[in-house]
Amino acid sequence: MALPFLYKTSVKKKKESLDSTLELLYKKEQDNILEPEEMDENFFYKHITTHFHSLFCESSIICVPHSKSIRGLVLTKDIIEAHCFQPSPYFCGQFIATKQKQKIIALDFPVITTILGFKEQRTVHVMAEETVYLKNKKIRVFCIDRLLEGEAPKYYHKSAITIPPVRNAKTDLEFLNMFPENMEALYELQSAVQEFIDSYVYIKGYNKNTVERIQHMYMKTYRTILQKNKLLQDSCRTPSEHDQFLELVENVVMSFLHKKIWVQTLQPLLQSQDSYLDSVCFAYSHVVLSQYSLRYPLSEMHVSCFQNAIHEFQKIDTQAATPLEKLAVLKSTLDLISAAVHDYVTHFGHSTSGKIMIY
């Protein structure tokens, strides 16, 4: 009598599991359905009117992706600019991006098609239209079902947002400015930075005190933001995520201080040491690898093999301002050197395969 009982229990569990799976699939499908939303509640619209107000005022057409279609996406300046347009002076029904003039779209209501300047041709649907009047100017705002360019993260958790993994002062600041909850912390940071700039004087032997002041600034901003921003709080669930966000805040602070600390103070003081290092680099640039006792075939590598690494390392002065940005350039340079060596050795192995090498 035990067997039928066990058999029935097994079937019941299987049915319950199937019902649970179907329920999850239905819920997922419902989550993906784009319901009409109030424009004032749209995340993209609020962001552009708050942080890119002048661009909003200059444009005649604003394409606003539905909030659900951009969940987890960091709204950068390039993404915002790719959705703001003015009428084309050449063709009726076409519009040119207000800032990125190479981008052109065509409007055939309720369809918008990307024509030129975008990474791929894309057709989006207009879900709703509203008109905004600024004095005598009329701005048409279209709520569209997806981005004209770019993609939101495929895997997005409601309780978290993706923290940008690559350090760049400009995009890091844009990321922090996305959240209204951060405004108070950023205002306090601005005051602290100004106070530092007004009072900072380089005194040899007191570098530790300067470092501590800077650390106090970005640590306070980091803690304040996480205390008041639940979304970012939930995004920092592991030590590595906390470190990544702390680095982002530090990078923003160091970008604010770059001109005062480096350009105006340390660069003139360290000019003689920089000149010495330049002379050493110039001297070593004429030494071939065979003189470094490197094993064959590495000793035969020419400087041309490292052009990508050389160009990358040059960014340390031209594009990287903060310590973290310079460190990232250094790491990518080392990766390119390793890749160049690997490619050379691999190519050398293929070209000598089947031959007898005598040493």
CSV table of C-alpha atoms in Angstrom, one decimal:
chain,number,residue,atom,x,y,z
A,1,MET,CA,0.0,0.0,0.0
A,2,ALA,CA,3.0,2.2,0.4
A,3,LEU,CA,3.9,2.3,-3.3
A,4,PRO,CA,0.7,4.1,-4.6
A,5,PHE,CA,1.0,6.6,-1.8
A,6,LEU,CA,4.6,7.4,-2.8
A,7,TYR,CA,3.6,7.5,-6.5
A,8,LYS,CA,0.8,10.0,-5.9
A,9,THR,CA,3.0,12.2,-3.7
A,10,SER,CA,5.6,12.3,-6.5
A,11,VAL,CA,3.0,13.3,-9.1
A,12,LYS,CA,1.6,16.0,-6.9
A,13,LYS,CA,5.1,17.5,-6.4
A,14,LYS,CA,5.8,17.5,-10.1
A,15,LYS,CA,2.5,19.3,-10.8
A,16,GLU,CA,3.2,21.8,-8.1
A,17,SER,CA,6.6,22.4,-9.6
A,18,LEU,CA,5.1,22.8,-13.1
A,19,ASP,CA,2.5,25.3,-11.8
A,20,SER,CA,5.2,27.2,-10.1
A,21,THR,CA,7.3,27.4,-13.3
A,22,LEU,CA,4.3,28.6,-15.3
A,23,GLU,CA,3.5,31.2,-12.7
A,24,LEU,CA,7.0,32.5,-12.9
A,25,LEU,CA,7.0,32.6,-16.7
A,26,TYR,CA,3.6,34.5,-16.6
A,27,LYS,CA,4.9,36.9,-14.1
A,28,LYS,CA,8.1,37.5,-16.2
A,29,GLU,CA,6.0,38.1,-19.3
A,30,GLN,CA,3.8,40.5,-17.4
A,31,ASP,CA,6.9,42.4,-16.2
A,32,ASN,CA,8.0,42.9,-19.8
A,33,ILE,CA,4.7,44.4,-20.9
A,34,LEU,CA,5.1,48.2,-21.3
A,35,GLU,CA,2.2,49.9,-19.7
A,36,PRO,CA,1.5,53.6,-20.4
A,37,GLU,CA,3.3,55.8,-17.9
A,38,GLU,CA,3.1,59.5,-16.8
A,39,MET,CA,5.8,61.5,-18.4
A,40,ASP,CA,6.7,63.1,-15.1
A,41,GLU,CA,7.3,59.7,-13.7
A,42,ASN,CA,9.6,58.6,-16.6
A,43,PHE,CA,13.2,58.1,-15.4
A,44,PHE,CA,14.7,59.3,-18.7
A,45,TYR,CA,12.5,62.4,-18.8
A,46,LYS,CA,13.3,63.4,-15.2
A,47,HIS,CA,17.0,62.9,-15.8
A,48,ILE,CA,17.2,65.0,-19.0
A,49,THR,CA,15.1,67.9,-17.5
A,50,THR,CA,17.1,67.9,-14.3
A,51,HIS,CA,20.7,67.4,-15.6
A,52,PHE,CA,20.5,68.4,-19.3
A,53,HIS,CA,18.0,71.2,-19.2
A,54,SER,CA,19.8,73.4,-21.7
A,55,LEU,CA,19.9,70.5,-24.2
A,56,PHE,CA,16.1,69.9,-23.6
A,57,CYS,CA,15.4,73.6,-24.3
A,58,GLU,CA,17.4,73.6,-27.5
A,59,SER,CA,15.6,70.6,-29.0
A,60,SER,CA,12.3,70.4,-30.8
A,61,ILE,CA,11.9,66.6,-30.6
A,62,ILE,CA,12.7,64.5,-27.5
A,63,CYS,CA,12.5,60.7,-27.7
A,64,VAL,CA,12.0,59.3,-24.2
A,65,PRO,CA,12.4,55.5,-23.8
A,66,HIS,CA,9.9,53.8,-21.5
A,67,SER,CA,11.3,53.4,-18.0
A,68,LYS,CA,11.1,49.6,-18.1
A,69,SER,CA,13.1,49.4,-21.3
A,70,ILE,CA,16.1,51.1,-19.6
A,71,ARG,CA,16.2,49.5,-16.2
A,72,GLY,CA,19.7,49.2,-14.9
A,73,LEU,CA,21.2,51.4,-17.6
A,74,VAL,CA,23.6,54.2,-16.7
A,75,LEU,CA,22.4,57.3,-18.7
A,76,THR,CA,25.5,58.9,-20.1
A,77,LYS,CA,25.8,62.2,-21.9
A,78,ASP,CA,26.1,60.3,-25.3
A,79,ILE,CA,22.9,58.4,-24.7
A,80,ILE,CA,21.0,61.5,-23.8
A,81,GLU,CA,22.3,63.4,-26.8
A,82,ALA,CA,21.3,60.6,-29.1
A,83,HIS,CA,17.6,61.1,-28.2
A,84,CYS,CA,17.3,64.9,-28.7
A,85,PHE,CA,16.6,66.4,-32.2
A,86,GLN,CA,15.8,69.4,-34.3
A,87,PRO,CA,14.0,69.5,-37.7
A,88,SER,CA,16.1,68.7,-40.7
A,89,PRO,CA,16.6,71.7,-43.0
A,90,TYR,CA,16.7,69.4,-46.0
A,91,PHE,CA,13.9,66.7,-45.7
A,92,CYS,CA,10.4,66.9,-44.3
A,93,GLY,CA,9.8,64.2,-41.7
A,94,GLN,CA,13.5,63.9,-40.8
A,95,PHE,CA,15.3,65.2,-37.7
A,96,ILE,CA,18.9,65.8,-36.9
A,97,ALA,CA,20.4,65.3,-33.4
A,98,THR,CA,20.8,68.6,-31.6
A,99,LYS,CA,24.4,67.9,-30.5
A,100,GLN,CA,25.5,64.8,-32.5
A,101,LYS,CA,24.8,66.3,-35.9
A,102,GLN,CA,25.7,63.1,-37.7
A,103,LYS,CA,22.6,61.3,-36.3
A,104,ILE,CA,19.4,61.5,-38.3
A,105,ILE,CA,16.0,59.9,-37.7
A,106,ALA,CA,12.8,59.7,-39.7
A,107,LEU,CA,9.3,60.1,-38.1
A,108,ASP,CA,6.4,58.4,-39.7
A,109,PHE,CA,4.0,58.4,-36.8
A,110,PRO,CA,3.8,56.2,-34.8
A,111,VAL,CA,7.1,54.8,-36.1
A,112,ILE,CA,10.6,56.3,-35.7
A,113,THR,CA,13.5,54.9,-37.8
A,114,THR,CA,17.2,55.7,-37.4
A,115,ILE,CA,18.6,56.7,-40.7
A,116,LEU,CA,22.2,57.8,-40.3
A,117,GLY,CA,24.9,58.1,-37.7
A,118,PHE,CA,23.7,55.3,-35.4
A,119,LYS,CA,25.5,52.0,-34.8
A,120,GLU,CA,22.7,50.0,-36.3
A,121,GLN,CA,19.4,50.8,-38.0
A,122,ARG,CA,16.6,50.5,-35.6
A,123,THR,CA,12.8,51.0,-35.7
A,124,VAL,CA,11.0,52.0,-32.5
A,125,HIS,CA,7.3,52.7,-31.8
A,126,VAL,CA,5.8,55.8,-30.3
A,127,MET,CA,3.7,54.8,-27.3
A,128,ALA,CA,2.5,58.4,-26.4
A,129,GLU,CA,3.2,62.0,-27.3
A,130,GLU,CA,3.1,65.1,-25.1
A,131,THR,CA,3.8,68.7,-25.9
A,132,VAL,CA,5.8,71.0,-23.7
A,133,TYR,CA,5.8,74.8,-24.2
A,134,LEU,CA,8.7,77.0,-23.1
A,135,LYS,CA,7.6,80.5,-23.7
A,136,ASN,CA,7.0,80.6,-27.5
A,137,LYS,CA,8.8,77.3,-28.2
A,138,LYS,CA,7.0,74.0,-28.7
A,139,ILE,CA,8.8,70.8,-27.8
A,140,ARG,CA,7.3,67.4,-28.8
A,141,VAL,CA,8.1,64.6,-26.4
A,142,PHE,CA,7.6,61.0,-27.6
A,143,CYS,CA,7.6,58.1,-25.3
A,144,ILE,CA,9.1,55.2,-27.2
A,145,ASP,CA,9.3,51.5,-26.5
A,146,ARG,CA,13.1,51.2,-26.6
A,147,LEU,CA,16.3,53.1,-27.0
A,148,LEU,CA,17.3,54.5,-30.4
A,149,GLU,CA,20.9,53.5,-29.6
A,150,GLY,CA,22.4,51.2,-26.9
A,151,GLU,CA,20.9,48.5,-24.8
A,152,ALA,CA,20.0,48.1,-21.2
A,153,PRO,CA,21.6,45.3,-19.2
A,154,LYS,CA,20.0,41.9,-20.1
A,155,TYR,CA,20.1,40.7,-16.5
A,156,TYR,CA,18.6,43.3,-14.2
A,157,HIS,CA,17.6,43.0,-10.6
A,158,LYS,CA,15.0,45.5,-9.4
A,159,SER,CA,16.9,46.0,-6.2
A,160,ALA,CA,20.2,46.8,-7.8
A,161,ILE,CA,21.9,48.8,-10.5
A,162,THR,CA,25.1,48.1,-12.4
A,163,ILE,CA,28.0,50.2,-11.1
A,164,PRO,CA,30.3,51.2,-14.1
A,165,PRO,CA,33.4,49.0,-13.9
A,166,VAL,CA,35.7,51.3,-15.8
A,167,ARG,CA,36.9,54.5,-14.1
A,168,ASN,CA,36.4,57.7,-16.0
A,169,ALA,CA,35.8,60.9,-14.1
A,170,LYS,CA,33.2,62.3,-16.5
A,171,THR,CA,31.0,59.2,-16.6
A,172,ASP,CA,31.5,58.5,-12.9
A,173,LEU,CA,30.1,62.0,-12.1
A,174,GLU,CA,27.3,61.5,-14.5
A,175,PHE,CA,26.4,58.2,-12.7
A,176,LEU,CA,26.3,59.9,-9.3
A,177,ASN,CA,24.2,62.8,-10.7
A,178,MET,CA,21.6,60.3,-11.9
A,179,PHE,CA,20.1,59.9,-8.5
A,180,PRO,CA,18.2,62.7,-6.7
A,181,GLU,CA,19.1,61.0,-3.4
A,182,ASN,CA,22.8,61.9,-4.0
A,183,MET,CA,22.3,65.6,-4.4
A,184,GLU,CA,22.8,66.5,-0.7
A,185,ALA,CA,26.0,64.4,-0.5
A,186,LEU,CA,27.4,65.9,-3.7
A,187,TYR,CA,26.6,69.5,-2.5
A,188,GLU,CA,28.5,68.8,0.7
A,189,LEU,CA,31.3,67.3,-1.3
A,190,GLN,CA,31.4,70.5,-3.5
A,191,SER,CA,31.8,72.6,-0.4
A,192,ALA,CA,34.5,70.4,1.0
A,193,VAL,CA,36.4,70.4,-2.3
A,194,GLN,CA,36.3,74.2,-2.5
A,195,GLU,CA,37.5,74.5,1.1
A,196,PHE,CA,40.4,72.2,0.3
A,197,ILE,CA,41.3,74.2,-2.9
A,198,ASP,CA,41.3,77.5,-0.9
A,199,SER,CA,43.5,76.2,1.9
A,200,TYR,CA,45.8,73.7,0.3
A,201,VAL,CA,49.5,74.5,0.3
A,202,TYR,CA,52.2,71.9,-0.4
A,203,ILE,CA,54.6,71.4,2.5
A,204,LYS,CA,57.3,68.8,2.1
A,205,GLY,CA,56.9,66.1,4.7
A,206,TYR,CA,53.2,66.7,5.3
A,207,ASN,CA,51.9,64.5,2.5
A,208,LYS,CA,50.2,62.1,4.9
A,209,ASN,CA,48.0,64.9,6.3
A,210,THR,CA,46.9,65.8,2.7
A,211,VAL,CA,46.1,62.2,1.9
A,212,GLU,CA,44.0,61.9,5.1
A,213,ARG,CA,42.1,65.0,4.2
A,214,ILE,CA,41.3,63.7,0.7
A,215,GLN,CA,40.4,60.2,2.1
A,216,HIS,CA,38.0,61.9,4.6
A,217,MET,CA,36.3,63.7,1.8
A,218,TYR,CA,35.5,60.7,-0.4
A,219,MET,CA,34.8,58.3,2.5
A,220,LYS,CA,32.2,60.7,3.9
A,221,THR,CA,30.6,61.1,0.5
A,222,TYR,CA,30.6,57.4,0.0
A,223,ARG,CA,29.0,56.7,3.3
A,224,THR,CA,26.4,59.4,3.0
A,225,ILE,CA,25.3,58.2,-0.5
A,226,LEU,CA,24.9,54.6,0.7
A,227,GLN,CA,22.9,55.7,3.7
A,228,LYS,CA,20.4,57.6,1.7
A,229,ASN,CA,20.3,55.8,-1.7
A,230,LYS,CA,18.6,52.4,-1.3
A,231,LEU,CA,19.2,51.4,-4.9
A,232,LEU,CA,23.0,51.8,-4.6
A,233,GLN,CA,22.9,50.3,-1.1
A,234,ASP,CA,21.4,47.1,-2.6
A,235,SER,CA,24.0,47.2,-5.4
A,236,CYS,CA,26.9,47.0,-2.9
A,237,ARG,CA,26.2,43.5,-1.6
A,238,THR,CA,29.8,42.1,-1.7
A,239,PRO,CA,33.1,43.5,-0.6
A,240,SER,CA,34.2,43.8,-4.3
A,241,GLU,CA,31.1,45.8,-5.1
A,242,HIS,CA,31.7,48.1,-2.2
A,243,ASP,CA,35.3,48.6,-3.4
A,244,GLN,CA,34.1,49.4,-6.9
A,245,PHE,CA,31.7,52.0,-5.7
A,246,LEU,CA,34.3,53.5,-3.3
A,247,GLU,CA,36.7,53.8,-6.2
A,248,LEU,CA,34.1,55.5,-8.3
A,249,VAL,CA,33.5,58.2,-5.6
A,250,GLU,CA,37.3,58.5,-5.1
A,251,ASN,CA,37.8,59.1,-8.8
A,252,VAL,CA,35.2,61.9,-8.8
A,253,VAL,CA,36.9,63.6,-5.9
A,254,MET,CA,40.4,63.3,-7.4
A,255,SER,CA,39.1,64.7,-10.7
A,256,PHE,CA,37.9,67.8,-8.8
A,257,LEU,CA,41.3,68.2,-7.1
A,258,HIS,CA,43.5,67.4,-10.1
A,259,LYS,CA,44.1,71.0,-11.2
A,260,LYS,CA,44.9,72.2,-7.7
A,261,ILE,CA,47.1,69.3,-6.6
A,262,TRP,CA,48.8,68.3,-9.8
A,263,VAL,CA,48.7,71.1,-12.4
A,264,GLN,CA,49.2,74.1,-10.1
A,265,THR,CA,51.3,72.5,-7.3
A,266,LEU,CA,53.1,69.2,-7.9
A,267,GLN,CA,53.8,69.3,-11.6
A,268,PRO,CA,56.1,72.4,-11.4
A,269,LEU,CA,57.8,71.0,-8.3
A,270,LEU,CA,58.5,67.7,-9.9
A,271,GLN,CA,59.5,69.1,-13.3
A,272,SER,CA,63.2,68.3,-12.9
A,273,GLN,CA,62.4,64.6,-11.9
A,274,ASP,CA,60.1,64.3,-14.9
A,275,SER,CA,62.8,65.6,-17.2
A,276,TYR,CA,65.3,63.1,-15.8
A,277,LEU,CA,62.9,60.2,-16.3
A,278,ASP,CA,62.3,61.4,-19.9
A,279,SER,CA,66.0,61.3,-20.6
A,280,VAL,CA,66.3,57.8,-19.2
A,281,CYS,CA,63.4,56.6,-21.3
A,282,PHE,CA,64.9,58.2,-24.4
A,283,ALA,CA,68.3,56.4,-23.7
A,284,TYR,CA,66.6,53.0,-23.2
A,285,SER,CA,64.5,53.4,-26.3
A,286,HIS,CA,67.6,52.8,-28.4
A,287,VAL,CA,68.5,49.5,-26.7
A,288,VAL,CA,67.3,46.4,-28.6
A,289,LEU,CA,65.8,43.5,-26.6
A,290,SER,CA,68.7,41.2,-27.5
A,291,GLN,CA,70.9,43.3,-25.1
A,292,TYR,CA,68.6,42.4,-22.2
A,293,SER,CA,69.6,38.7,-22.2
A,294,LEU,CA,66.1,37.7,-23.3
A,295,ARG,CA,65.7,34.2,-24.7
A,296,TYR,CA,65.2,33.6,-28.3
A,297,PRO,CA,62.8,34.4,-30.1
A,298,LEU,CA,61.7,37.2,-27.7
A,299,SER,CA,65.1,38.8,-28.2
A,300,GLU,CA,64.3,39.3,-31.9
A,301,MET,CA,61.1,41.4,-31.3
A,302,HIS,CA,61.2,44.8,-32.9
A,303,VAL,CA,59.8,48.0,-31.3
A,304,SER,CA,57.0,48.0,-34.0
A,305,CYS,CA,55.5,44.9,-32.2
A,306,PHE,CA,54.7,47.1,-29.3
A,307,GLN,CA,53.0,50.1,-31.1
A,308,ASN,CA,49.6,49.4,-29.5
A,309,ALA,CA,51.1,49.3,-26.1
A,310,ILE,CA,53.1,52.5,-26.7
A,311,HIS,CA,49.9,54.4,-28.0
A,312,GLU,CA,48.0,53.1,-24.9
A,313,PHE,CA,50.7,54.3,-22.5
A,314,GLN,CA,50.7,57.7,-24.0
A,315,LYS,CA,47.2,58.2,-22.7
A,316,ILE,CA,48.6,58.4,-19.2
A,317,ASP,CA,49.3,62.1,-19.8
A,318,THR,CA,46.8,62.9,-22.5
A,319,GLN,CA,43.6,61.2,-21.3
A,320,ALA,CA,44.1,60.0,-17.7
A,321,ALA,CA,43.9,62.6,-14.9
A,322,THR,CA,43.3,60.8,-11.7
A,323,PRO,CA,45.5,58.1,-10.0
A,324,LEU,CA,42.9,55.4,-10.7
A,325,GLU,CA,42.6,56.4,-14.4
A,326,LYS,CA,46.4,56.3,-14.7
A,327,LEU,CA,46.6,53.0,-13.0
A,328,ALA,CA,44.0,51.6,-15.5
A,329,VAL,CA,46.1,52.9,-18.4
A,330,LEU,CA,49.2,51.2,-16.9
A,331,LYS,CA,47.3,47.9,-16.5
A,332,SER,CA,46.0,48.0,-20.1
A,333,THR,CA,49.5,48.8,-21.3
A,334,LEU,CA,50.9,45.7,-19.6
A,335,ASP,CA,48.1,43.6,-21.0
A,336,LEU,CA,48.9,44.8,-24.5
A,337,ILE,CA,52.6,44.0,-24.0
A,338,SER,CA,51.7,40.5,-22.9
A,339,ALA,CA,49.4,40.1,-25.9
A,340,ALA,CA,52.1,41.3,-28.3
A,341,VAL,CA,54.6,38.8,-26.9
A,342,HIS,CA,52.0,36.0,-27.0
A,343,ASP,CA,51.1,36.8,-30.7
A,344,TYR,CA,54.8,37.0,-31.7
A,345,VAL,CA,55.7,33.7,-30.0
A,346,THR,CA,52.6,32.0,-31.5
A,347,HIS,CA,53.3,33.3,-35.0
A,348,PHE,CA,57.0,32.3,-34.6
A,349,GLY,CA,56.0,28.8,-33.6
A,350,HIS,CA,53.7,28.4,-36.6
A,351,SER,CA,56.3,29.7,-39.0
A,352,THR,CA,59.0,27.2,-37.7
A,353,SER,CA,56.7,24.2,-37.3
A,354,GLY,CA,58.1,21.2,-39.1
A,355,LYS,CA,61.6,22.6,-39.1
A,356,ILE,CA,64.5,21.3,-37.0
A,357,MET,CA,66.0,24.1,-34.9
A,358,ILE,CA,69.6,23.8,-34.0
A,359,TYR,CA,71.0,25.8,-31.0
